[in-house]
mmCIF file of C-alpha atoms in Angstrom:
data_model
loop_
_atom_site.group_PDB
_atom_site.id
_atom_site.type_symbol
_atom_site.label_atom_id
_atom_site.label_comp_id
_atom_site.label_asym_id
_atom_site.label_seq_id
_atom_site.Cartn_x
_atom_site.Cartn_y
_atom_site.Cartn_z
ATOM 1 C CA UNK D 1 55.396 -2.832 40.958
ATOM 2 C CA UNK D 2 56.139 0.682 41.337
ATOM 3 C CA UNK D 3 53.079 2.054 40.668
ATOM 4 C CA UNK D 4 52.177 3.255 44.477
ATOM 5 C CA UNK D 5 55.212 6.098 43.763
ATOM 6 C CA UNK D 6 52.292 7.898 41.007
ATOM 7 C CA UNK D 7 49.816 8.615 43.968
ATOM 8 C CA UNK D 8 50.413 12.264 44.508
ATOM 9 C CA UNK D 9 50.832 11.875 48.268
ATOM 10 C CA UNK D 10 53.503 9.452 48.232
ATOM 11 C CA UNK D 11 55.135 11.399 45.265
ATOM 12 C CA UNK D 12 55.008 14.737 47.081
ATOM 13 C CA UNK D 13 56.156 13.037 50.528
ATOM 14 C CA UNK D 14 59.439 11.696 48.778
ATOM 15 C CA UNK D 15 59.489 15.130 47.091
ATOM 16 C CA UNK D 16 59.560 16.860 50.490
ATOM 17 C CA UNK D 17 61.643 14.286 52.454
ATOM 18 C CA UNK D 18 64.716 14.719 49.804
ATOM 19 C CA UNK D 19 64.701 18.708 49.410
ATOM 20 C CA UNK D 20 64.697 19.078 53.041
ATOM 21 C CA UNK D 21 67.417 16.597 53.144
ATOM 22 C CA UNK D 22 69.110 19.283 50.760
ATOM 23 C CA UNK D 23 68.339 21.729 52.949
ATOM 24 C CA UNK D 24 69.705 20.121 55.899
ATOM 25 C CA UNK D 25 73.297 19.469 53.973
ATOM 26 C CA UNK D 26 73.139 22.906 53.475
ATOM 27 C CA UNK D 27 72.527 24.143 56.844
ATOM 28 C CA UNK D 28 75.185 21.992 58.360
ATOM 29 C CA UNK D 29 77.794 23.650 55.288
ATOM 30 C CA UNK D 30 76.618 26.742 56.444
ATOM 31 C CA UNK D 31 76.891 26.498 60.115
ATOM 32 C CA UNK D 32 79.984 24.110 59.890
ATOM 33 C CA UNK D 33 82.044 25.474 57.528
ATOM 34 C CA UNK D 34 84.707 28.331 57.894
ATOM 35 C CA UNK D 35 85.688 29.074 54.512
ATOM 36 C CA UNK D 36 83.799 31.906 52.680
ATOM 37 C CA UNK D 37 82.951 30.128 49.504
ATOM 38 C CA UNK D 38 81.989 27.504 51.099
ATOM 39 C CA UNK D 39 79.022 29.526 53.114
ATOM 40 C CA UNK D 40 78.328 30.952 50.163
ATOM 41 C CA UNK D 41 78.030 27.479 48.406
ATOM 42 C CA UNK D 42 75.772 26.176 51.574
ATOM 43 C CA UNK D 43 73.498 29.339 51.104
ATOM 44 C CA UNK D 44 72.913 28.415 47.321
ATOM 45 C CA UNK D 45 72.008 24.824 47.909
ATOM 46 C CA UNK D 46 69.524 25.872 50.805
ATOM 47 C CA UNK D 47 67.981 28.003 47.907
ATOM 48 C CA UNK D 48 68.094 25.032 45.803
ATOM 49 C CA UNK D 49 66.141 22.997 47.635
ATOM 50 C CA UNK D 50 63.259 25.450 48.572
ATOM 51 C CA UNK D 51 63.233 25.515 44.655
ATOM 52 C CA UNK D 52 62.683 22.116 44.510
ATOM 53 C CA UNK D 53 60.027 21.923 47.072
ATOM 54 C CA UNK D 54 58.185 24.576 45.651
ATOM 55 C CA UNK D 55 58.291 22.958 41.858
ATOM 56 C CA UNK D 56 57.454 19.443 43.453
ATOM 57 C CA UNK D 57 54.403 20.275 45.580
ATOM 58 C CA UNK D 58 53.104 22.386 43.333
ATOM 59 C CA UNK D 59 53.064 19.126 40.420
ATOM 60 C CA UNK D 60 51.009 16.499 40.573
ATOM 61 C CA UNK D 61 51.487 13.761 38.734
ATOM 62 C CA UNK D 62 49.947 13.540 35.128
ATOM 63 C CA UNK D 63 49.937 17.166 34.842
ATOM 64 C CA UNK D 64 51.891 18.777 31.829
ATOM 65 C CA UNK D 65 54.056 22.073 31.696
ATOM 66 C CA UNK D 66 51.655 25.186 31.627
ATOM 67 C CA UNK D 67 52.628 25.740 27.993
ATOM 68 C CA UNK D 68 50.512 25.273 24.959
ATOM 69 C CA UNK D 69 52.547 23.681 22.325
ATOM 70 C CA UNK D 70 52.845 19.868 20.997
ATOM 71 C CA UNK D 71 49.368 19.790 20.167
ATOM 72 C CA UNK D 72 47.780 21.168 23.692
ATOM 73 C CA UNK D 73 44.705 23.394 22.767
ATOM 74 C CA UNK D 74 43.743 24.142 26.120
ATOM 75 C CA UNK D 75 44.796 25.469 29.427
ATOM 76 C CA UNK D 76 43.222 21.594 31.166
ATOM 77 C CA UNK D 77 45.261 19.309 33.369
ATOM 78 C CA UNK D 78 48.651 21.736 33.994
ATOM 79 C CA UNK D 79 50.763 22.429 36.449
ATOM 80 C CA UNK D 80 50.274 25.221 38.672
ATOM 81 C CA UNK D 81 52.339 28.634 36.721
ATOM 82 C CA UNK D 82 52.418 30.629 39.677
ATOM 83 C CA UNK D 83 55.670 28.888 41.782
ATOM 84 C CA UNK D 84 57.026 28.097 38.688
ATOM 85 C CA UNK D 85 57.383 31.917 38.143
ATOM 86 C CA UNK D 86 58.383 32.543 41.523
ATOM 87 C CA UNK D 87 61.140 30.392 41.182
ATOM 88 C CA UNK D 88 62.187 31.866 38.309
ATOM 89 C CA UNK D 89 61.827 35.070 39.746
ATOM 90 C CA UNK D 90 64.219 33.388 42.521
ATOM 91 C CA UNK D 91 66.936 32.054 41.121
ATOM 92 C CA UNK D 92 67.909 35.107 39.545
ATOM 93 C CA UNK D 93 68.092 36.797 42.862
ATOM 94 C CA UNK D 94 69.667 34.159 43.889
ATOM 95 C CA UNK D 95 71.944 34.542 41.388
ATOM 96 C CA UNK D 96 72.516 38.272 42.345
ATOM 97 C CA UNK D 97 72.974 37.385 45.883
ATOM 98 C CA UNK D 98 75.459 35.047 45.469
ATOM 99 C CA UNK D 99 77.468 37.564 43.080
ATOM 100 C CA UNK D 100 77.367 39.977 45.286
ATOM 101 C CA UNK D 101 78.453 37.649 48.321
ATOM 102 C CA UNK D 102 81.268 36.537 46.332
ATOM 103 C CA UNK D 103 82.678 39.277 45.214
ATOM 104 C CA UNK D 104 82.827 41.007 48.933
ATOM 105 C CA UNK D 105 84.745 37.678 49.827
ATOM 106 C CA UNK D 106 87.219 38.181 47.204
ATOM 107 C CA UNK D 107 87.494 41.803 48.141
ATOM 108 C CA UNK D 108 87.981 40.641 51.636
ATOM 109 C CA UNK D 109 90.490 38.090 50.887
ATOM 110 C CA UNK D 110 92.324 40.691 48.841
ATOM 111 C CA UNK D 111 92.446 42.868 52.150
ATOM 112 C CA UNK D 112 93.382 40.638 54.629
ATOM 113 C CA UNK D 113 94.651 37.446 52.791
ATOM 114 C CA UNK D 114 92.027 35.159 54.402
ATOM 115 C CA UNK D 115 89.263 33.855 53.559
ATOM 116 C CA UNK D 116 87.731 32.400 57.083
ATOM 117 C CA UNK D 117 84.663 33.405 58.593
ATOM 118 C CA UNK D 118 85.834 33.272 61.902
ATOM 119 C CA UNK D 119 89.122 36.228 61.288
ATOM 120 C CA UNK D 120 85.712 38.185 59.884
ATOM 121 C CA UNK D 121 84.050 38.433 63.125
ATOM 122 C CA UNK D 122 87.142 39.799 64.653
ATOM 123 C CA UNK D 123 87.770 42.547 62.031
ATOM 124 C CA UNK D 124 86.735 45.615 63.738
ATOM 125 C CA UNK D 125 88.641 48.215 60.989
ATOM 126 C CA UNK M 1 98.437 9.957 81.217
ATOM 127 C CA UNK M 2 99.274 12.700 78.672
ATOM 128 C CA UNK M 3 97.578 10.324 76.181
ATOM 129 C CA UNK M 4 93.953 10.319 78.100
ATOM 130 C CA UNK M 5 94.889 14.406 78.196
ATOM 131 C CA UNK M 6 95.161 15.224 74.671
ATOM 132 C CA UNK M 7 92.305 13.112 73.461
ATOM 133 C CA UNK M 8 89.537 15.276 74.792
ATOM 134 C CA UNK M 9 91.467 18.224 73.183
ATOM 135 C CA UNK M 10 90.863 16.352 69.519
ATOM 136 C CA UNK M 11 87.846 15.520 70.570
ATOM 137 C CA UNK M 12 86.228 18.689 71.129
ATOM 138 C CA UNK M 13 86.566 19.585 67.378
ATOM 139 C CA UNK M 14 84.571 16.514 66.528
ATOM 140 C CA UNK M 15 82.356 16.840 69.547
ATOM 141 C CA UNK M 16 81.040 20.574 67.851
ATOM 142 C CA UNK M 17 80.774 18.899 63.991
ATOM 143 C CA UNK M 18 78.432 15.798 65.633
ATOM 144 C CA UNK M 19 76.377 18.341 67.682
ATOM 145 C CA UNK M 20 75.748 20.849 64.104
ATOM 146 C CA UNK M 21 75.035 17.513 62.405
ATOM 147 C CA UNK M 22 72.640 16.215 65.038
ATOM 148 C CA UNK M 23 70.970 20.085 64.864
ATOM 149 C CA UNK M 24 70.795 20.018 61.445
ATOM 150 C CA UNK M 25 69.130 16.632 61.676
ATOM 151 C CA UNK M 26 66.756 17.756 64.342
ATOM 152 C CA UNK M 27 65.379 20.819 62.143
ATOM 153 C CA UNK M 28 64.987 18.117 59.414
ATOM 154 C CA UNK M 29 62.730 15.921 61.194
ATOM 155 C CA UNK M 30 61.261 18.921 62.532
ATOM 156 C CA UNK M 31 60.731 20.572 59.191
ATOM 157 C CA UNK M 32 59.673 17.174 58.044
ATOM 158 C CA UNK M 33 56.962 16.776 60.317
ATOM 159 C CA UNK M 34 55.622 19.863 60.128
ATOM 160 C CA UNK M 35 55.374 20.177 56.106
ATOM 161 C CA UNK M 36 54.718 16.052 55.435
ATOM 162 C CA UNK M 37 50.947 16.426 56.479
ATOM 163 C CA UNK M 38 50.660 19.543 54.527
ATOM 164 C CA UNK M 39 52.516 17.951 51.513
ATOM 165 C CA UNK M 40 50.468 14.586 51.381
ATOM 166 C CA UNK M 41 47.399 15.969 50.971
ATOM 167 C CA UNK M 42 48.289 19.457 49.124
ATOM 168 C CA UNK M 43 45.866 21.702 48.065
ATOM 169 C CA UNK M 44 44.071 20.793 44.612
ATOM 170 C CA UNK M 45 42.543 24.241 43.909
ATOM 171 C CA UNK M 46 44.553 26.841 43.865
ATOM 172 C CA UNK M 47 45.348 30.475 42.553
ATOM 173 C CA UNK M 48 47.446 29.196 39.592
ATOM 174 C CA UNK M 49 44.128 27.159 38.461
ATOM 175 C CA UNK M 50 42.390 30.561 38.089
ATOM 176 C CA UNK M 51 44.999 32.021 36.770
ATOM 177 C CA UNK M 52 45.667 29.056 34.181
ATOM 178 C CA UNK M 53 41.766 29.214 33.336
ATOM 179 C CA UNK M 54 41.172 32.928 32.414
ATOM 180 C CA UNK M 55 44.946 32.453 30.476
ATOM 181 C CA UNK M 56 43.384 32.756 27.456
ATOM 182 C CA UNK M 57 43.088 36.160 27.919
ATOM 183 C CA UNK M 58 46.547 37.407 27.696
ATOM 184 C CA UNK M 59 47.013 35.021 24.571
ATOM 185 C CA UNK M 60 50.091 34.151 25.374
ATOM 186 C CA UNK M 61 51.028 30.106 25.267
ATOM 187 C CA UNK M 62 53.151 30.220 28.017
ATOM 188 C CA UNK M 63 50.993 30.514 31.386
ATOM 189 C CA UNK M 64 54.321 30.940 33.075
ATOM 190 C CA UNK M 65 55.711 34.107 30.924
ATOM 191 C CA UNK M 66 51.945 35.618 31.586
ATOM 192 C CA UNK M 67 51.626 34.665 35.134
ATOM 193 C CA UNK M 68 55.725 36.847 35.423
ATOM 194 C CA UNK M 69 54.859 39.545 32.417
ATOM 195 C CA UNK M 70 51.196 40.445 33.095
ATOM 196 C CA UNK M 71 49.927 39.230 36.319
ATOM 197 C CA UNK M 72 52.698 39.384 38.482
ATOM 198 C CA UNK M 73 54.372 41.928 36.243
ATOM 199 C CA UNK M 74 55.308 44.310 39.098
ATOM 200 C CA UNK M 75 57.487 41.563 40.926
ATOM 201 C CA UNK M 76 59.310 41.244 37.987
ATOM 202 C CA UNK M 77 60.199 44.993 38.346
ATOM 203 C CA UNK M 78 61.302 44.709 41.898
ATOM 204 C CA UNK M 79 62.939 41.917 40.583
ATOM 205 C CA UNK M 80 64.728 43.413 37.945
ATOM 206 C CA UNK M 81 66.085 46.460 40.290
ATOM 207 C CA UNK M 82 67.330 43.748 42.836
ATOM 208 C CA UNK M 83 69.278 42.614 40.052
ATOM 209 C CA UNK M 84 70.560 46.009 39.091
ATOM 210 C CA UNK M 85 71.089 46.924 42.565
ATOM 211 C CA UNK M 86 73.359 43.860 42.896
ATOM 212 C CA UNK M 87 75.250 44.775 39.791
ATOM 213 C CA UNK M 88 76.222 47.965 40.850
ATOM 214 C CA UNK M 89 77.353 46.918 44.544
ATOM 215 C CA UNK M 90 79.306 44.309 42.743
ATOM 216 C CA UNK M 91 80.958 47.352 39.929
ATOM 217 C CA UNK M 92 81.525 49.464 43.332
ATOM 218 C CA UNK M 93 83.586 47.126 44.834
ATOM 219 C CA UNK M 94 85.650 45.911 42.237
ATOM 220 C CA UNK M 95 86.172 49.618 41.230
ATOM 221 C CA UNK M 96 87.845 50.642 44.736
ATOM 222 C CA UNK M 97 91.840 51.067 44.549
ATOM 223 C CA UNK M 98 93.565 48.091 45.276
ATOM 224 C CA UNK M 99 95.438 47.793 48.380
ATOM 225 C CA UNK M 100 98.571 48.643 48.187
ATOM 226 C CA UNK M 101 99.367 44.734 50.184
ATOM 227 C CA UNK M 102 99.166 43.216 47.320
ATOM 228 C CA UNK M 103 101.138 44.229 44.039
ATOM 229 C CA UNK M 104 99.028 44.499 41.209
ATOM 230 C CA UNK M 105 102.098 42.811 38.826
ATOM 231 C CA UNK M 106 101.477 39.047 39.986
ATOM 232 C CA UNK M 107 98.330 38.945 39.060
ATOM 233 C CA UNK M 108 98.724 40.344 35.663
ATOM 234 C CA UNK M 109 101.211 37.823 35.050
ATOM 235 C CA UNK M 110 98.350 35.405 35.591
ATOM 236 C CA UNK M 111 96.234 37.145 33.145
ATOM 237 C CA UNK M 112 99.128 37.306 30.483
ATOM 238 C CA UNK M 113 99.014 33.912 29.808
ATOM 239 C CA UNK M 114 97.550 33.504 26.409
ATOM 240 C CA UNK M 115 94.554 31.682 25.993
ATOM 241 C CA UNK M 116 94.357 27.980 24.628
ATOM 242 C CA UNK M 117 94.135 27.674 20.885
ATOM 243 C CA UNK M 118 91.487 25.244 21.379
ATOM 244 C CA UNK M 119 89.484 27.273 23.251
ATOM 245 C CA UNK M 120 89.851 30.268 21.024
ATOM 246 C CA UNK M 121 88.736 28.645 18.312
ATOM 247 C CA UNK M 122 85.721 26.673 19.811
ATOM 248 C CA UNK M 123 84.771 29.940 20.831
ATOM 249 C CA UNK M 124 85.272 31.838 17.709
ATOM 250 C CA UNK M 125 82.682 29.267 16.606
ATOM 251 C CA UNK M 126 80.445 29.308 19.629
ATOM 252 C CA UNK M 127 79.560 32.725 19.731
ATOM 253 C CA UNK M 128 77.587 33.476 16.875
ATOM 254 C CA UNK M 129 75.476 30.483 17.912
ATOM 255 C CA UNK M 130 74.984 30.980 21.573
ATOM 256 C CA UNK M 131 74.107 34.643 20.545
ATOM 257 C CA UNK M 132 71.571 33.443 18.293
ATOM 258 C CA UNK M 133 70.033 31.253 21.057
ATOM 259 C CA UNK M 134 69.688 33.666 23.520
ATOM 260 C CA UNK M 135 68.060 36.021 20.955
ATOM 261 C CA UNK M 136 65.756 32.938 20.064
ATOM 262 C CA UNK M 137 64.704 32.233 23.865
ATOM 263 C CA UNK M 138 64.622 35.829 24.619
ATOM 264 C CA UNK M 139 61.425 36.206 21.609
ATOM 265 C CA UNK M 140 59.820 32.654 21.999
ATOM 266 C CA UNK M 141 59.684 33.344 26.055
ATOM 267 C CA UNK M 142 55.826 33.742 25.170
ATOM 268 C CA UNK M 143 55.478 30.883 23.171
ATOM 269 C CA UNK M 144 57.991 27.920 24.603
ATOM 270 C CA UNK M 145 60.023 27.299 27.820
ATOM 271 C CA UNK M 146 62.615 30.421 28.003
ATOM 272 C CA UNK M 147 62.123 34.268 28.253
ATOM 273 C CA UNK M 148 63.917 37.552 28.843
ATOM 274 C CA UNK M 149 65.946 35.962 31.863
ATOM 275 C CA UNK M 150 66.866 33.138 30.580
ATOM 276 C CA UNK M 151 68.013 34.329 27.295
ATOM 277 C CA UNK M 152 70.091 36.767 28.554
ATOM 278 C CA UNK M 153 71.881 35.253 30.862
ATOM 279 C CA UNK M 154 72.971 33.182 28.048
ATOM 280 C CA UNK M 155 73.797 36.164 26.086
ATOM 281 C CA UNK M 156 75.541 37.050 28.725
ATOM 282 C CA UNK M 157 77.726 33.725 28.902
ATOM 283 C CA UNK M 158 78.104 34.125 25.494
ATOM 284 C CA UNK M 159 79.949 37.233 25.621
ATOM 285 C CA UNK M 160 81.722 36.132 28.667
ATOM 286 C CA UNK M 161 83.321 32.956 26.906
ATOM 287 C CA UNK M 162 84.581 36.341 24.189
ATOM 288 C CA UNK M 163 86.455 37.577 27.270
ATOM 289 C CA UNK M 164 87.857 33.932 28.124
ATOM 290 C CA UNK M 165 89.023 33.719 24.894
ATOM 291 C CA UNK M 166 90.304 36.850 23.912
ATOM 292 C CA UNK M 167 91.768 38.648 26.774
ATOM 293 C CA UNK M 168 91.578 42.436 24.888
ATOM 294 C CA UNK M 169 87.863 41.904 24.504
ATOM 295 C CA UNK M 170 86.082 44.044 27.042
ATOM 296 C CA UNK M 171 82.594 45.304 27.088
ATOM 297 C CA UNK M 172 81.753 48.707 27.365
ATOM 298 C CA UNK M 173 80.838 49.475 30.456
ATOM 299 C CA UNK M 174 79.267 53.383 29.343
ATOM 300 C CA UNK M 175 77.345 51.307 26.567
ATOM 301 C CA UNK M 176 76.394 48.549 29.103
ATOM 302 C CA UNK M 177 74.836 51.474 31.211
ATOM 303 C CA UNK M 178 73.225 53.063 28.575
ATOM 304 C CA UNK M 179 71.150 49.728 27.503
ATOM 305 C CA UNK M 180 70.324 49.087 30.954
ATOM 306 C CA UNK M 181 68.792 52.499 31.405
ATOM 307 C CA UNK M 182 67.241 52.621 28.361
ATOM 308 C CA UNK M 183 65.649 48.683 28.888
ATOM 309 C CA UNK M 184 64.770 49.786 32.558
ATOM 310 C CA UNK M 185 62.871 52.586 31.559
ATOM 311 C CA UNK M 186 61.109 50.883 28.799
ATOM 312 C CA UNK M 187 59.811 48.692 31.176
ATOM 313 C CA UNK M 188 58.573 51.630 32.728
ATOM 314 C CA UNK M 189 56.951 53.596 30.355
ATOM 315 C CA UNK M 190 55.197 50.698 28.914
ATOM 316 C CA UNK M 191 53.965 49.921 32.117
ATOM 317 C CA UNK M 192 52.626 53.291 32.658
ATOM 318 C CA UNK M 193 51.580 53.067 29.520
ATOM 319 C CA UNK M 194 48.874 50.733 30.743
ATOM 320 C CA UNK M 195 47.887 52.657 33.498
ATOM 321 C CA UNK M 196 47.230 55.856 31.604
ATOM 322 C CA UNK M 197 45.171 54.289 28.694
ATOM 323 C CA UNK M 198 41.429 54.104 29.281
ATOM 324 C CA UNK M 199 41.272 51.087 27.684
ATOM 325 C CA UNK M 200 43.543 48.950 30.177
ATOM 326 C CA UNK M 201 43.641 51.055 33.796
ATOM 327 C CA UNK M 202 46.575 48.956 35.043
ATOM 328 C CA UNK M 203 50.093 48.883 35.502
ATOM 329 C CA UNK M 204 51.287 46.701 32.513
ATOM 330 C CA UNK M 205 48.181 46.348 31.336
ATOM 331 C CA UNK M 206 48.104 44.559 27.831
ATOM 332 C CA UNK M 207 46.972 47.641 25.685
ATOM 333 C CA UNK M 208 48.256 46.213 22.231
ATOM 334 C CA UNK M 209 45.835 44.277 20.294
ATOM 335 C CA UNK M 210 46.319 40.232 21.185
ATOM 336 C CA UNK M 211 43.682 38.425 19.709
ATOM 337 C CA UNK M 212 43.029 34.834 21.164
ATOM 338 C CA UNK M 213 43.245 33.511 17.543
ATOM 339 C CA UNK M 214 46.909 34.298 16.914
ATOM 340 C CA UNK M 215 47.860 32.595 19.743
ATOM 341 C CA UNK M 216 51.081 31.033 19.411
ATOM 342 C CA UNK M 217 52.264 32.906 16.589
ATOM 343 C CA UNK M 218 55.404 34.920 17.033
ATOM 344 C CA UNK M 219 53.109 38.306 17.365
ATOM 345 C CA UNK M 220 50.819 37.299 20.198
ATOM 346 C CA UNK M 221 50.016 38.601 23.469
ATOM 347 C CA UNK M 222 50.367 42.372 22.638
ATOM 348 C CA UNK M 223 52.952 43.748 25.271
ATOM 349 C CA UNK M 224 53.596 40.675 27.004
ATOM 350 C CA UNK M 225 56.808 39.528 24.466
ATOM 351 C CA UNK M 226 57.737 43.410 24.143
ATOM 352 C CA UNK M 227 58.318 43.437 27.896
ATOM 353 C CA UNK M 228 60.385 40.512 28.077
ATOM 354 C CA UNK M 229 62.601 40.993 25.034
ATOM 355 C CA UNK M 230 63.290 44.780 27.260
ATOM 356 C CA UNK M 231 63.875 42.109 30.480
ATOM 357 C CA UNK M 232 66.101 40.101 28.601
ATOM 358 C CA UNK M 233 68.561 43.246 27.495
ATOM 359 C CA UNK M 234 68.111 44.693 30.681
ATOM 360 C CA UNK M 235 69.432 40.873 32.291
ATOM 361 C CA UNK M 236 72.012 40.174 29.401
ATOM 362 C CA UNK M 237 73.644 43.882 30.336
ATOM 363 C CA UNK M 238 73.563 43.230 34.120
ATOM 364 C CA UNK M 239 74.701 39.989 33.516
ATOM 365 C CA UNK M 240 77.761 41.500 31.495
ATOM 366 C CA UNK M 241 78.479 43.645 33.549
ATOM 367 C CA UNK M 242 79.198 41.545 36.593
ATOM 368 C CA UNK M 243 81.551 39.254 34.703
ATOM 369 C CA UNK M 244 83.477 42.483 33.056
ATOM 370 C CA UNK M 245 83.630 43.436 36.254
ATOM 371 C CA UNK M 246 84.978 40.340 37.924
ATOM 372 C CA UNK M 247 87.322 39.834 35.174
ATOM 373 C CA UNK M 248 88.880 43.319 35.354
ATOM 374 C CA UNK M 249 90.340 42.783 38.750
#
């Protein structure tokens, strides 16, 4: 009954329709929302779901991890390596980023005993 | 009459959330129509097919580790620095004075709180094993899912649930520096390495021996699990450093 969702284009449709949907969640946090952690938080999920959109188109269905083991002798019918290491190359910026970000908001909030967005724009000092 | 007044007034507020939500919704269908046509019909041959094909060379089992290691071995170097550039903005700006606002006393208060004896002694038994498993992932990162960033960030976490549990633990930061420098440089010099030999001509070229028939045995792939054990100290001290560094303050 559900065998239309293995055709790749469906599959990668559905793939792309729920990351950007992600990515859209995470745009409104990041425009909507005041509170530092809470851009920060916005930021990581709009990461997220570029992530996801890379590791989904980049599958088609049927193909296995591009790792010999369990038997595989051969390099045939795997998924593509290349965004697979660019998203792990990503996340750990990512990562870094959002370590970084944080810790100027906590420095900030230390300063000036908020944490708002909008009292950051009007520090001049 | 002041009623009708004061409604607008709320309503503006809600009036800026529905017009964010209705942008965000029209960059979605935007975004979605643009990329849907692309994504039903997606490429079939691609660079990662070559790449997967002439794998074999590297003999490494992981097409991932030698697509980050060996082909794409200099954006893991960028990568690396962004990561140590981070960790030293972050040590910077923990390490500034603190302002003289806030009174250094409540917070240590905070911090004097002893630990939970549960957690002390899950820990106690935790961190042999997590240490172990990020010293496993960091060595099979040529051979299974894992590698040199993924084991040591989990060396890392290992040493930060130490700090949780035990609040005179604290790494070294001196030490921490050292095995950065030393893991940074490695990853240097062995790519230079490649460039100078005859025998490879490029940056991180393989220039140990890695037979195709060893493949998947723990010494494969020449340089490639060399390089990542040096990523994996270099993350795991990066790593460390940021949560010593958070934790200080």
């Amino acid at each position: 009954m559900l065998e239309f969702l293995d055709s790749p284009s469906v599959l990668h449709g559905l793939h792309t329709i729920g990351s950007l949907t992600l990515f859209a969640v995470g745009l409104y946090g990041l425009l909507g929302k005041r509170h530092l952690l809470k851009v920060f938080i916005s930021l990581a999920l709009m990461e997220l779901a570029v992530y996801l959109l890379f590791i989904a188109l980049a599958t088609t269905p049927g193909e296995t991890a591009p790792i010999l083991s369990d038997g595989l002798t051969a390099f045939v019918g795997m998924a593509d390596p290349v965004p697979q290491a660019l998203t792990l190359t990503a996340i750990v910026i990512g990562m870094a980023v959002l370590a970084l970000g944080v810790s100027l908001a906590i420095r900030y909030h230390r300063l000036s005993a908020s944490a708002d967005i909008r009292t950051l724009a009007d520090a001049k000092d | 009459m002041s009623q009708s007044q004061r409604v607008p007034l709320r309503k503006r507020v809600r009036v800026k959330t529905l017009l964010l939500a209705l942008l965000s919704v029209w960059l979605l269908v935007l975004f979605l129509t643009l990329l849907l046509d692309q994504a039903r019909d997606w490429p079939t041959a691609t660079v990662g097919d070559a790449l997967l094909e002439r794998n074999a060379e590297t003999a490494s089992a992981n097409a991932v580790t030698s697509v980050v290691v060996s082909y794409r071995g200099f954006d893991t170097l960028g990568e690396v620095t962004v990561l140590f550039l981070a960790a030293t903005g972050i040590g910077l700006l923990f390490s500034a004075p603190r302002p003289p606002s806030e009174p250094a006393a409540a917070e240590s208060e905070i911090a004097a709180a002893p630990p939970n004896e549960m957690m002390i002694t899950g820990i106690r038994l935790l961190f042999p094993v997590l240490l172990l498993l990020g010293v496993y992932i960091v060595l099979h990162g040529h051979l299974s899912p894992g590698g040199g960033f993924q084991g040591g960030v989990v060396i890392a976490t290992a040493f930060f649930l130490r700090m949780l549990a035990d609040p005179d633990f604290r790494l070294d930061h001196t030490r921490l520096g050292a095995l950065e420098s030393l893991s940074g440089s490695g990853f240097v010099l062995i790519g230079l390495l490649g460039l100078a030999l005859v025998s490879t001509g490029t940056f991180l070229g393989n220039f140990l021996p890695h037979p195709v028939a060893s493949m998947g045995q723990l010494l494969s792939a020449g340089v490639i699990p060399l390089v990542y054990a040096l990523v994996g100290v270099k993350v795991g001290a990066e790593v460390g450093a940021i949560f010593q560094d958070m934790r200080e303050t």
